[in-house]
PDB file of C-alpha atoms in Angstrom:
ATOM      1  CA  MET A   1     -30.480 -63.027 -13.175  1.00  0.00           C
ATOM      2  CA  ALA A   2     -31.344 -65.519 -10.484  1.00  0.00           C
ATOM      3  CA  ARG A   3     -33.952 -64.354  -8.073  1.00  0.00           C
ATOM      4  CA  ASN A   4     -32.564 -62.778  -4.901  1.00  0.00           C
ATOM      5  CA  ALA A   5     -29.010 -62.978  -6.186  1.00  0.00           C
ATOM      6  CA  LEU A   6     -27.286 -59.685  -5.562  1.00  0.00           C
ATOM      7  CA  PRO A   7     -26.121 -57.941  -8.718  1.00  0.00           C
ATOM      8  CA  SER A   8     -22.495 -57.019  -9.172  1.00  0.00           C
ATOM      9  CA  LEU A   9     -23.009 -53.453  -7.947  1.00  0.00           C
ATOM     10  CA  SER A  10     -23.445 -53.065  -4.195  1.00  0.00           C
ATOM     11  CA  LEU A  11     -25.483 -50.347  -2.557  1.00  0.00           C
ATOM     12  CA  SER A  12     -22.441 -48.673  -0.968  1.00  0.00           C
ATOM     13  CA  GLU A  13     -20.607 -48.596  -4.270  1.00  0.00           C
ATOM     14  CA  LEU A  14     -23.712 -47.166  -5.849  1.00  0.00           C
ATOM     15  CA  ALA A  15     -23.999 -44.408  -3.260  1.00  0.00           C
ATOM     16  CA  VAL A  16     -20.442 -43.321  -4.009  1.00  0.00           C
ATOM     17  CA  MET A  17     -21.065 -43.365  -7.736  1.00  0.00           C
ATOM     18  CA  LEU A  18     -24.301 -41.395  -7.418  1.00  0.00           C
ATOM     19  CA  GLU A  19     -22.316 -38.538  -5.888  1.00  0.00           C
ATOM     20  CA  GLY A  20     -20.167 -38.253  -8.985  1.00  0.00           C
ATOM     21  CA  GLU A  21     -20.641 -36.664 -12.335  1.00  0.00           C
ATOM     22  CA  GLY A  22     -22.011 -39.781 -14.016  1.00  0.00           C
ATOM     23  CA  ALA A  23     -25.031 -39.980 -11.737  1.00  0.00           C
ATOM     24  CA  ALA A  24     -27.587 -39.337 -14.457  1.00  0.00           C
ATOM     25  CA  MET A  25     -26.050 -41.960 -16.704  1.00  0.00           C
ATOM     26  CA  LEU A  26     -25.836 -44.423 -13.814  1.00  0.00           C
ATOM     27  CA  ALA A  27     -29.488 -43.898 -12.877  1.00  0.00           C
ATOM     28  CA  ALA A  28     -30.407 -44.989 -16.410  1.00  0.00           C
ATOM     29  CA  SER A  29     -27.972 -47.910 -16.510  1.00  0.00           C
ATOM     30  CA  THR A  30     -28.702 -51.617 -16.607  1.00  0.00           C
ATOM     31  CA  GLU A  31     -26.696 -52.251 -13.434  1.00  0.00           C
ATOM     32  CA  TYR A  32     -28.803 -49.770 -11.509  1.00  0.00           C
ATOM     33  CA  ARG A  33     -31.954 -51.387 -12.867  1.00  0.00           C
ATOM     34  CA  GLU A  34     -30.753 -54.838 -11.782  1.00  0.00           C
ATOM     35  CA  LEU A  35     -30.120 -53.570  -8.280  1.00  0.00           C
ATOM     36  CA  LEU A  36     -33.549 -51.948  -8.085  1.00  0.00           C
ATOM     37  CA  GLN A  37     -35.166 -55.093  -9.485  1.00  0.00           C
ATOM     38  CA  HIS A  38     -33.482 -57.113  -6.747  1.00  0.00           C
ATOM     39  CA  TYR A  39     -34.820 -54.890  -3.972  1.00  0.00           C
ATOM     40  CA  ALA A  40     -38.245 -54.542  -5.581  1.00  0.00           C
ATOM     41  CA  GLU A  41     -38.626 -58.333  -5.630  1.00  0.00           C
ATOM     42  CA  GLN A  42     -37.456 -58.468  -2.037  1.00  0.00           C
ATOM     43  CA  GLY A  43     -40.079 -55.857  -1.103  1.00  0.00           C
ATOM     44  CA  ALA A  44     -42.696 -57.850  -2.974  1.00  0.00           C
ATOM     45  CA  GLU A  45     -41.806 -60.907  -0.887  1.00  0.00           C
ATOM     46  CA  TYR A  46     -42.303 -58.899   2.296  1.00  0.00           C
ATOM     47  CA  ALA A  47     -45.644 -57.630   1.031  1.00  0.00           C
ATOM     48  CA  ARG A  48     -46.748 -61.180   0.130  1.00  0.00           C
ATOM     49  CA  ALA A  49     -45.881 -62.233   3.662  1.00  0.00           C
ATOM     50  CA  TYR A  50     -48.101 -59.456   5.067  1.00  0.00           C
ATOM     51  CA  ALA A  51     -50.932 -60.035   2.605  1.00  0.00           C
ATOM     52  CA  PRO A  52     -54.179 -61.484   3.962  1.00  0.00           C
ATOM     53  CA  VAL A  53     -55.400 -64.728   2.404  1.00  0.00           C
ATOM     54  CA  GLY A  54     -59.046 -65.772   2.509  1.00  0.00           C
ATOM     55  CA  THR A  55     -60.452 -69.167   3.307  1.00  0.00           C
ATOM     56  CA  HIS A  56     -62.984 -69.672   0.530  1.00  0.00           C
ATOM     57  CA  GLU A  57     -63.880 -68.254  -2.822  1.00  0.00           C
ATOM     58  CA  HIS A  58     -66.068 -65.206  -3.357  1.00  0.00           C
ATOM     59  CA  ILE A  59     -68.018 -64.350  -6.469  1.00  0.00           C
ATOM     60  CA  TYR A  60     -68.239 -60.649  -7.395  1.00  0.00           C
ATOM     61  CA  ASN A  61     -70.571 -60.074 -10.333  1.00  0.00           C
ATOM     62  CA  GLY A  62     -69.520 -63.322 -11.888  1.00  0.00           C
ATOM     63  CA  HIS A  63     -65.804 -62.904 -11.174  1.00  0.00           C
ATOM     64  CA  VAL A  64     -64.599 -65.864  -9.112  1.00  0.00           C
ATOM     65  CA  ASP A  65     -62.186 -64.591  -6.460  1.00  0.00           C
ATOM     66  CA  GLU A  66     -59.964 -67.367  -5.129  1.00  0.00           C
ATOM     67  CA  PRO A  67     -58.109 -67.260  -1.776  1.00  0.00           C
ATOM     68  CA  GLY A  68     -54.653 -65.798  -2.323  1.00  0.00           C
ATOM     69  CA  ASP A  69     -55.541 -63.815  -5.416  1.00  0.00           C
ATOM     70  CA  TYR A  70     -54.434 -60.564  -3.764  1.00  0.00           C
ATOM     71  CA  ARG A  71     -51.221 -62.089  -2.424  1.00  0.00           C
ATOM     72  CA  ASP A  72     -50.306 -63.609  -5.776  1.00  0.00           C
ATOM     73  CA  SER A  73     -50.950 -60.311  -7.568  1.00  0.00           C
ATOM     74  CA  ILE A  74     -48.132 -58.545  -5.679  1.00  0.00           C
ATOM     75  CA  LEU A  75     -45.030 -58.153  -7.814  1.00  0.00           C
ATOM     76  CA  GLY A  76     -41.810 -56.174  -7.834  1.00  0.00           C
ATOM     77  CA  LEU A  77     -40.753 -54.474 -11.021  1.00  0.00           C
ATOM     78  CA  THR A  78     -38.749 -51.568 -12.369  1.00  0.00           C
ATOM     79  CA  VAL A  79     -40.094 -48.658 -14.384  1.00  0.00           C
ATOM     80  CA  PHE A  80     -38.218 -46.034 -16.380  1.00  0.00           C
ATOM     81  CA  HIS A  81     -39.488 -42.560 -15.594  1.00  0.00           C
ATOM     82  CA  ASP A  82     -38.007 -39.134 -16.199  1.00  0.00           C
ATOM     83  CA  GLY A  83     -34.585 -40.410 -17.179  1.00  0.00           C
ATOM     84  CA  GLN A  84     -34.008 -42.923 -14.419  1.00  0.00           C
ATOM     85  CA  TRP A  85     -35.080 -46.318 -13.155  1.00  0.00           C
ATOM     86  CA  PHE A  86     -37.431 -46.720 -10.215  1.00  0.00           C
ATOM     87  CA  GLY A  87     -38.205 -49.839  -8.218  1.00  0.00           C
ATOM     88  CA  VAL A  88     -41.902 -50.480  -7.685  1.00  0.00           C
ATOM     89  CA  VAL A  89     -43.866 -52.947  -5.564  1.00  0.00           C
ATOM     90  CA  GLN A  90     -47.437 -53.123  -6.729  1.00  0.00           C
ATOM     91  CA  ALA A  91     -50.578 -55.196  -6.303  1.00  0.00           C
ATOM     92  CA  THR A  92     -52.839 -55.524  -9.320  1.00  0.00           C
ATOM     93  CA  ASP A  93     -55.762 -57.273  -7.659  1.00  0.00           C
ATOM     94  CA  PHE A  94     -58.973 -55.252  -7.523  1.00  0.00           C
ATOM     95  CA  LYS A  95     -59.114 -55.546  -3.723  1.00  0.00           C
ATOM     96  CA  ALA A  96     -55.725 -53.840  -3.312  1.00  0.00           C
ATOM     97  CA  TRP A  97     -57.069 -50.387  -2.346  1.00  0.00           C
ATOM     98  CA  TRP A  98     -59.508 -51.860   0.144  1.00  0.00           C
ATOM     99  CA  ILE A  99     -56.816 -53.921   1.833  1.00  0.00           C
ATOM    100  CA  GLU A 100     -54.245 -51.124   1.810  1.00  0.00           C
ATOM    101  CA  PHE A 101     -56.381 -48.237   3.098  1.00  0.00           C
ATOM    102  CA  GLY A 102     -59.457 -49.895   4.580  1.00  0.00           C
ATOM    103  CA  THR A 103     -63.118 -49.153   3.978  1.00  0.00           C
ATOM    104  CA  LYS A 104     -66.309 -48.924   5.959  1.00  0.00           C
ATOM    105  CA  HIS A 105     -66.415 -52.711   6.051  1.00  0.00           C
ATOM    106  CA  GLN A 106     -62.820 -53.690   6.797  1.00  0.00           C
ATOM    107  CA  PRO A 107     -59.732 -52.286   8.531  1.00  0.00           C
ATOM    108  CA  ALA A 108     -56.636 -51.037   6.757  1.00  0.00           C
ATOM    109  CA  LEU A 109     -53.937 -53.711   6.679  1.00  0.00           C
ATOM    110  CA  ALA A 110     -51.349 -51.794   4.609  1.00  0.00           C
ATOM    111  CA  PRO A 111     -49.190 -54.689   3.344  1.00  0.00           C
ATOM    112  CA  LEU A 112     -47.445 -52.511   0.762  1.00  0.00           C
ATOM    113  CA  ARG A 113     -46.652 -49.672   3.139  1.00  0.00           C
ATOM    114  CA  ARG A 114     -45.362 -52.142   5.700  1.00  0.00           C
ATOM    115  CA  ALA A 115     -43.127 -53.736   3.062  1.00  0.00           C
ATOM    116  CA  ARG A 116     -41.833 -50.317   2.098  1.00  0.00           C
ATOM    117  CA  GLY A 117     -41.080 -49.495   5.702  1.00  0.00           C
ATOM    118  CA  GLN A 118     -39.255 -52.768   6.266  1.00  0.00           C
ATOM    119  CA  LEU A 119     -37.195 -52.418   3.106  1.00  0.00           C
ATOM    120  CA  SER A 120     -36.463 -48.797   3.938  1.00  0.00           C
ATOM    121  CA  GLY A 121     -35.212 -49.809   7.354  1.00  0.00           C
ATOM    122  CA  GLU A 122     -32.990 -52.530   5.925  1.00  0.00           C
ATOM    123  CA  LEU A 123     -31.492 -50.093   3.450  1.00  0.00           C
ATOM    124  CA  GLY A 124     -30.796 -47.510   6.131  1.00  0.00           C
ATOM    125  CA  GLY A 125     -33.970 -45.478   5.892  1.00  0.00           C
ATOM    126  CA  THR A 126     -33.001 -44.072   2.537  1.00  0.00           C
ATOM    127  CA  PHE A 127     -36.505 -43.784   1.167  1.00  0.00           C
ATOM    128  CA  ASP A 128     -39.966 -43.158   2.576  1.00  0.00           C
ATOM    129  CA  ASP A 129     -43.312 -41.814   1.465  1.00  0.00           C
ATOM    130  CA  THR A 130     -42.160 -38.187   1.568  1.00  0.00           C
ATOM    131  CA  ASN A 131     -40.185 -38.485  -1.652  1.00  0.00           C
ATOM    132  CA  ASP A 132     -42.374 -41.146  -3.179  1.00  0.00           C
ATOM    133  CA  VAL A 133     -43.673 -40.035  -6.555  1.00  0.00           C
ATOM    134  CA  GLN A 134     -46.631 -42.386  -6.491  1.00  0.00           C
ATOM    135  CA  ALA A 135     -47.653 -41.545  -2.923  1.00  0.00           C
ATOM    136  CA  ASN A 136     -48.084 -37.820  -3.525  1.00  0.00           C
ATOM    137  CA  TRP A 137     -50.767 -38.416  -6.087  1.00  0.00           C
ATOM    138  CA  SER A 138     -53.365 -35.910  -4.962  1.00  0.00           C
ATOM    139  CA  GLY A 139     -51.438 -32.730  -5.751  1.00  0.00           C
ATOM    140  CA  TRP A 140     -51.685 -31.300  -2.247  1.00  0.00           C
ATOM    141  CA  THR A 141     -48.625 -29.370  -1.148  1.00  0.00           C
ATOM    142  CA  ASN A 142     -47.897 -27.111   1.767  1.00  0.00           C
ATOM    143  CA  GLU A 143     -47.569 -24.185  -0.613  1.00  0.00           C
ATOM    144  CA  TYR A 144     -51.337 -23.851  -0.611  1.00  0.00           C
ATOM    145  CA  GLN A 145     -51.174 -22.894   3.031  1.00  0.00           C
ATOM    146  CA  TYR A 146     -48.941 -19.897   2.485  1.00  0.00           C
ATOM    147  CA  ALA A 147     -51.259 -18.122   0.057  1.00  0.00           C
ATOM    148  CA  GLU A 148     -52.011 -14.598   1.192  1.00  0.00           C
ATOM    149  CA  PRO A 149     -55.628 -13.421   0.777  1.00  0.00           C
ATOM    150  CA  GLY A 150     -56.009 -11.824  -2.613  1.00  0.00           C
ATOM    151  CA  SER A 151     -52.980 -13.527  -4.086  1.00  0.00           C
ATOM    152  CA  TRP A 152     -53.026 -15.340  -7.400  1.00  0.00           C
ATOM    153  CA  ARG A 153     -53.739 -18.635  -5.700  1.00  0.00           C
ATOM    154  CA  ASP A 154     -57.194 -17.533  -4.555  1.00  0.00           C
TER     155      ASP A 154
ATOM    156  CA  MET B   1     -56.728 -21.705   2.782  1.00  0.00           C
ATOM    157  CA  PRO B   2     -57.309 -19.588   5.891  1.00  0.00           C
ATOM    158  CA  VAL B   3     -54.691 -20.317   8.518  1.00  0.00           C
ATOM    159  CA  ASN B   4     -54.461 -18.280  11.684  1.00  0.00           C
ATOM    160  CA  GLN B   5     -50.784 -17.486  11.989  1.00  0.00           C
ATOM    161  CA  ASN B   6     -51.191 -16.201  15.532  1.00  0.00           C
ATOM    162  CA  LEU B   7     -52.996 -19.241  16.908  1.00  0.00           C
ATOM    163  CA  PRO B   8     -51.259 -20.211  20.134  1.00  0.00           C
ATOM    164  CA  SER B   9     -50.568 -23.876  20.640  1.00  0.00           C
ATOM    165  CA  ALA B  10     -53.270 -24.939  23.048  1.00  0.00           C
ATOM    166  CA  PRO B  11     -52.240 -26.652  26.261  1.00  0.00           C
ATOM    167  CA  VAL B  12     -52.734 -30.381  26.079  1.00  0.00           C
ATOM    168  CA  PRO B  13     -53.495 -32.096  29.381  1.00  0.00           C
ATOM    169  CA  THR B  14     -51.205 -34.917  30.386  1.00  0.00           C
ATOM    170  CA  PRO B  15     -53.149 -38.194  30.486  1.00  0.00           C
ATOM    171  CA  ALA B  16     -53.553 -39.678  33.926  1.00  0.00           C
ATOM    172  CA  GLY B  17     -52.779 -43.295  33.158  1.00  0.00           C
ATOM    173  CA  ASP B  18     -50.060 -45.106  31.228  1.00  0.00           C
ATOM    174  CA  VAL B  19     -47.642 -42.218  31.544  1.00  0.00           C
ATOM    175  CA  GLY B  20     -44.285 -43.215  30.174  1.00  0.00           C
ATOM    176  CA  PHE B  21     -45.304 -45.270  27.172  1.00  0.00           C
ATOM    177  CA  ALA B  22     -44.565 -44.053  23.671  1.00  0.00           C
ATOM    178  CA  LYS B  23     -47.852 -43.497  21.839  1.00  0.00           C
ATOM    179  CA  ALA B  24     -47.457 -41.668  18.564  1.00  0.00           C
ATOM    180  CA  ASP B  25     -51.099 -42.001  17.541  1.00  0.00           C
ATOM    181  CA  GLU B  26     -52.323 -40.354  20.737  1.00  0.00           C
ATOM    182  CA  ALA B  27     -49.869 -37.537  20.129  1.00  0.00           C
ATOM    183  CA  VAL B  28     -51.412 -37.012  16.696  1.00  0.00           C
ATOM    184  CA  ILE B  29     -54.941 -37.050  18.124  1.00  0.00           C
ATOM    185  CA  ASN B  30     -54.045 -34.535  20.849  1.00  0.00           C
ATOM    186  CA  TRP B  31     -52.165 -32.341  18.412  1.00  0.00           C
ATOM    187  CA  LEU B  32     -54.991 -32.144  15.890  1.00  0.00           C
ATOM    188  CA  ALA B  33     -57.528 -31.516  18.658  1.00  0.00           C
ATOM    189  CA  ALA B  34     -55.337 -28.696  19.972  1.00  0.00           C
ATOM    190  CA  GLN B  35     -55.362 -27.082  16.524  1.00  0.00           C
ATOM    191  CA  GLY B  36     -59.121 -26.650  16.601  1.00  0.00           C
ATOM    192  CA  PHE B  37     -60.565 -29.829  15.099  1.00  0.00           C
ATOM    193  CA  GLN B  38     -63.681 -30.576  17.112  1.00  0.00           C
ATOM    194  CA  SER B  39     -64.043 -34.282  16.407  1.00  0.00           C
ATOM    195  CA  VAL B  40     -60.754 -36.198  16.456  1.00  0.00           C
ATOM    196  CA  SER B  41     -60.441 -39.727  17.775  1.00  0.00           C
ATOM    197  CA  SER B  42     -59.448 -43.258  16.907  1.00  0.00           C
ATOM    198  CA  ASP B  43     -63.144 -44.038  16.359  1.00  0.00           C
ATOM    199  CA  GLY B  44     -64.820 -44.245  12.998  1.00  0.00           C
ATOM    200  CA  PRO B  45     -67.241 -41.683  11.579  1.00  0.00           C
ATOM    201  CA  ASP B  46     -70.203 -43.425  13.199  1.00  0.00           C
ATOM    202  CA  LYS B  47     -68.953 -41.907  16.475  1.00  0.00           C
ATOM    203  CA  ALA B  48     -68.487 -38.451  14.950  1.00  0.00           C
ATOM    204  CA  GLU B  49     -69.489 -35.529  17.139  1.00  0.00           C
ATOM    205  CA  SER B  50     -69.376 -33.016  14.295  1.00  0.00           C
ATOM    206  CA  TRP B  51     -68.070 -32.646  10.762  1.00  0.00           C
ATOM    207  CA  PRO B  52     -65.349 -32.871   9.713  1.00  0.00           C
ATOM    208  CA  HIS B  53     -64.494 -35.943  11.718  1.00  0.00           C
ATOM    209  CA  ILE B  54     -60.874 -37.136  11.807  1.00  0.00           C
ATOM    210  CA  GLN B  55     -60.127 -40.781  12.472  1.00  0.00           C
ATOM    211  CA  VAL B  56     -56.520 -41.511  13.408  1.00  0.00           C
ATOM    212  CA  VAL B  57     -55.660 -45.128  12.638  1.00  0.00           C
ATOM    213  CA  LYS B  58     -52.486 -46.687  13.959  1.00  0.00           C
ATOM    214  CA  LEU B  59     -51.474 -49.284  11.397  1.00  0.00           C
ATOM    215  CA  PRO B  60     -49.756 -52.527  12.411  1.00  0.00           C
ATOM    216  CA  ALA B  61     -46.391 -51.282  11.154  1.00  0.00           C
ATOM    217  CA  GLY B  62     -43.192 -49.975  12.687  1.00  0.00           C
ATOM    218  CA  HIS B  63     -41.803 -50.882  16.075  1.00  0.00           C
ATOM    219  CA  SER B  64     -43.422 -49.919  19.344  1.00  0.00           C
ATOM    220  CA  THR B  65     -41.622 -50.061  22.659  1.00  0.00           C
ATOM    221  CA  LEU B  66     -41.732 -48.364  26.016  1.00  0.00           C
ATOM    222  CA  TYR B  67     -39.227 -45.793  24.845  1.00  0.00           C
ATOM    223  CA  GLU B  68     -40.039 -45.224  21.193  1.00  0.00           C
ATOM    224  CA  ASP B  69     -43.029 -45.614  18.905  1.00  0.00           C
ATOM    225  CA  SER B  70     -42.768 -45.341  15.126  1.00  0.00           C
ATOM    226  CA  PRO B  71     -46.025 -46.464  13.544  1.00  0.00           C
ATOM    227  CA  ILE B  72     -47.570 -45.540  10.235  1.00  0.00           C
ATOM    228  CA  VAL B  73     -50.454 -43.299  11.285  1.00  0.00           C
ATOM    229  CA  GLN B  74     -53.298 -43.044   8.809  1.00  0.00           C
ATOM    230  CA  VAL B  75     -55.257 -39.811   9.164  1.00  0.00           C
ATOM    231  CA  GLU B  76     -58.732 -40.122   7.645  1.00  0.00           C
ATOM    232  CA  VAL B  77     -60.844 -36.976   7.275  1.00  0.00           C
ATOM    233  CA  PHE B  78     -64.600 -37.498   6.863  1.00  0.00           C
ATOM    234  CA  HIS B  79     -67.201 -35.022   5.739  1.00  0.00           C
ATOM    235  CA  PRO B  80     -70.446 -35.380   3.786  1.00  0.00           C
ATOM    236  CA  ASP B  81     -69.266 -32.630   1.431  1.00  0.00           C
ATOM    237  CA  TYR B  82     -66.342 -33.372  -0.894  1.00  0.00           C
ATOM    238  CA  ASP B  83     -64.870 -29.865  -0.905  1.00  0.00           C
ATOM    239  CA  ALA B  84     -65.167 -29.460   2.847  1.00  0.00           C
ATOM    240  CA  ALA B  85     -63.443 -32.802   3.347  1.00  0.00           C
ATOM    241  CA  ALA B  86     -60.679 -31.798   0.958  1.00  0.00           C
ATOM    242  CA  ASN B  87     -60.125 -28.481   2.716  1.00  0.00           C
ATOM    243  CA  ALA B  88     -60.110 -30.070   6.173  1.00  0.00           C
ATOM    244  CA  ALA B  89     -57.654 -32.711   4.959  1.00  0.00           C
ATOM    245  CA  GLY B  90     -55.372 -30.002   3.613  1.00  0.00           C
ATOM    246  CA  VAL B  91     -55.479 -28.109   6.919  1.00  0.00           C
ATOM    247  CA  ALA B  92     -54.776 -31.307   8.871  1.00  0.00           C
ATOM    248  CA  HIS B  93     -51.873 -32.069   6.526  1.00  0.00           C
ATOM    249  CA  PHE B  94     -50.539 -28.564   7.141  1.00  0.00           C
ATOM    250  CA  TRP B  95     -50.651 -28.961  10.917  1.00  0.00           C
ATOM    251  CA  LEU B  96     -48.906 -32.322  10.651  1.00  0.00           C
ATOM    252  CA  THR B  97     -46.126 -31.521   8.199  1.00  0.00           C
ATOM    253  CA  ASP B  98     -45.406 -27.789   8.185  1.00  0.00           C
ATOM    254  CA  PRO B  99     -41.752 -27.284   9.182  1.00  0.00           C
ATOM    255  CA  TRP B 100     -42.565 -24.153  11.207  1.00  0.00           C
ATOM    256  CA  GLN B 101     -46.015 -24.658  12.725  1.00  0.00           C
ATOM    257  CA  GLY B 102     -46.531 -28.373  12.177  1.00  0.00           C
ATOM    258  CA  LEU B 103     -45.902 -31.411  14.331  1.00  0.00           C
ATOM    259  CA  ARG B 104     -42.155 -31.180  13.901  1.00  0.00           C
ATOM    260  CA  ALA B 105     -39.252 -32.813  15.691  1.00  0.00           C
ATOM    261  CA  GLY B 106     -38.895 -31.551  19.233  1.00  0.00           C
ATOM    262  CA  GLN B 107     -42.588 -30.710  19.623  1.00  0.00           C
ATOM    263  CA  VAL B 108     -44.012 -31.826  22.949  1.00  0.00           C
ATOM    264  CA  VAL B 109     -47.640 -33.010  22.875  1.00  0.00           C
ATOM    265  CA  GLY B 110     -49.002 -34.161  26.197  1.00  0.00           C
ATOM    266  CA  ASP B 111     -46.395 -36.568  27.537  1.00  0.00           C
ATOM    267  CA  GLN B 112     -44.979 -37.340  24.096  1.00  0.00           C
ATOM    268  CA  THR B 113     -41.963 -35.789  22.420  1.00  0.00           C
ATOM    269  CA  ILE B 114     -42.027 -35.949  18.636  1.00  0.00           C
ATOM    270  CA  ASP B 115     -38.826 -37.039  16.921  1.00  0.00           C
ATOM    271  CA  GLU B 116     -39.903 -37.275  13.307  1.00  0.00           C
ATOM    272  CA  VAL B 117     -42.974 -36.809  11.126  1.00  0.00           C
ATOM    273  CA  ARG B 118     -42.957 -37.655   7.471  1.00  0.00           C
ATOM    274  CA  GLY B 119     -45.760 -38.480   5.131  1.00  0.00           C
ATOM    275  CA  SER B 120     -47.520 -37.971   1.870  1.00  0.00           C
ATOM    276  CA  SER B 121     -50.268 -35.550   1.024  1.00  0.00           C
ATOM    277  CA  PRO B 122     -53.878 -36.636   1.537  1.00  0.00           C
ATOM    278  CA  GLY B 123     -56.006 -37.895  -1.282  1.00  0.00           C
ATOM    279  CA  HIS B 124     -59.596 -38.951  -1.839  1.00  0.00           C
ATOM    280  CA  LEU B 125     -60.405 -42.605  -1.288  1.00  0.00           C
ATOM    281  CA  ASP B 126     -63.827 -44.171  -1.507  1.00  0.00           C
ATOM    282  CA  TYR B 127     -65.164 -45.251   1.885  1.00  0.00           C
ATOM    283  CA  GLN B 128     -67.897 -47.393   0.334  1.00  0.00           C
ATOM    284  CA  ASP B 129     -70.454 -45.172   2.028  1.00  0.00           C
ATOM    285  CA  GLY B 130     -72.918 -43.263  -0.072  1.00  0.00           C
ATOM    286  CA  TYR B 131     -73.144 -40.404   2.446  1.00  0.00           C
ATOM    287  CA  LEU B 132     -69.515 -39.769   3.438  1.00  0.00           C
ATOM    288  CA  GLU B 133     -66.462 -38.545   1.588  1.00  0.00           C
ATOM    289  CA  ARG B 134     -63.042 -39.543   2.890  1.00  0.00           C
ATOM    290  CA  PHE B 135     -59.565 -38.102   2.427  1.00  0.00           C
ATOM    291  CA  VAL B 136     -56.637 -40.219   3.603  1.00  0.00           C
ATOM    292  CA  GLY B 137     -53.097 -39.192   4.396  1.00  0.00           C
ATOM    293  CA  SER B 138     -50.563 -41.576   5.876  1.00  0.00           C
ATOM    294  CA  TYR B 139     -47.671 -40.445   8.034  1.00  0.00           C
ATOM    295  CA  THR B 140     -44.800 -42.091   9.846  1.00  0.00           C
ATOM    296  CA  VAL B 141     -44.667 -40.524  13.293  1.00  0.00           C
ATOM    297  CA  VAL B 142     -41.799 -41.259  15.686  1.00  0.00           C
ATOM    298  CA  SER B 143     -42.370 -40.285  19.310  1.00  0.00           C
ATOM    299  CA  ARG B 144     -40.979 -41.013  22.757  1.00  0.00           C
ATOM    300  CA  PRO B 145     -42.330 -40.272  26.210  1.00  0.00           C
ATOM    301  CA  ILE B 146     -40.990 -37.314  28.146  1.00  0.00           C
ATOM    302  CA  ASN B 147     -40.366 -39.332  31.260  1.00  0.00           C
ATOM    303  CA  PRO B 148     -40.243 -43.087  30.709  1.00  0.00           C
ATOM    304  CA  LEU B 149     -40.904 -45.079  33.872  1.00  0.00           C
TER     305      LEU B 149
END
């Protein structure tokens, strides 16, 4: 499939089909994966546009870090998880966490979250970090707050 | 996690200047301070008055106008002790996302009306500081001023 060429299935058609009985089969289908791949690559382009690029090389413990290494490590891909396809935008460079969330030495620039927000807005706000599997990685839920003293959660 | 169910929402003073602009991050700061956190600001932990310290970071994302502000707000909870930081982060997450007592749509904080709060649960992220532990949660907060202009 050519890059940025829309697959045969449109998002509105998909929304109608996901309401029907064949939703589980559709979520595992090749057409659905092509659509997600399209939007994942589009999100990766947004993230590359937001990504900071240095001016000169750094050497970390012998590893030569060239300008643009973080930007070029951003890619869009699809993963199959729990019976359905998911679109993912990820950065594999080792500086990704520092750039995304900031540290003592540098501010948070959040290229991936900004790309997700932009793509979410273009698609009608259909996804955000509330229902993001990868974002809720710490295991915290609000259910902890409702534990009565002496209950099994203590 | 001890949560006082009968805690009244503390009155938040209306800021004197810049009334009328949408400022979602200031709404988060005022809201968390009203819930009993002693040290909440947009400053880093080097300006902490006590522990835990909460730094509210407004990321360069979302649109921001006179009438509506919808940034990604990163709430960073600092404490020298890992467990204390985790507990404080969980309490802050509760006060930001609970559908009954949290910073929900329609809540008025200072001169800001909240339209939407959504976000993921906080998690531990290294701050590259040997003394401090940090828990980070990121939220999209949409707010508008009560009385623009």
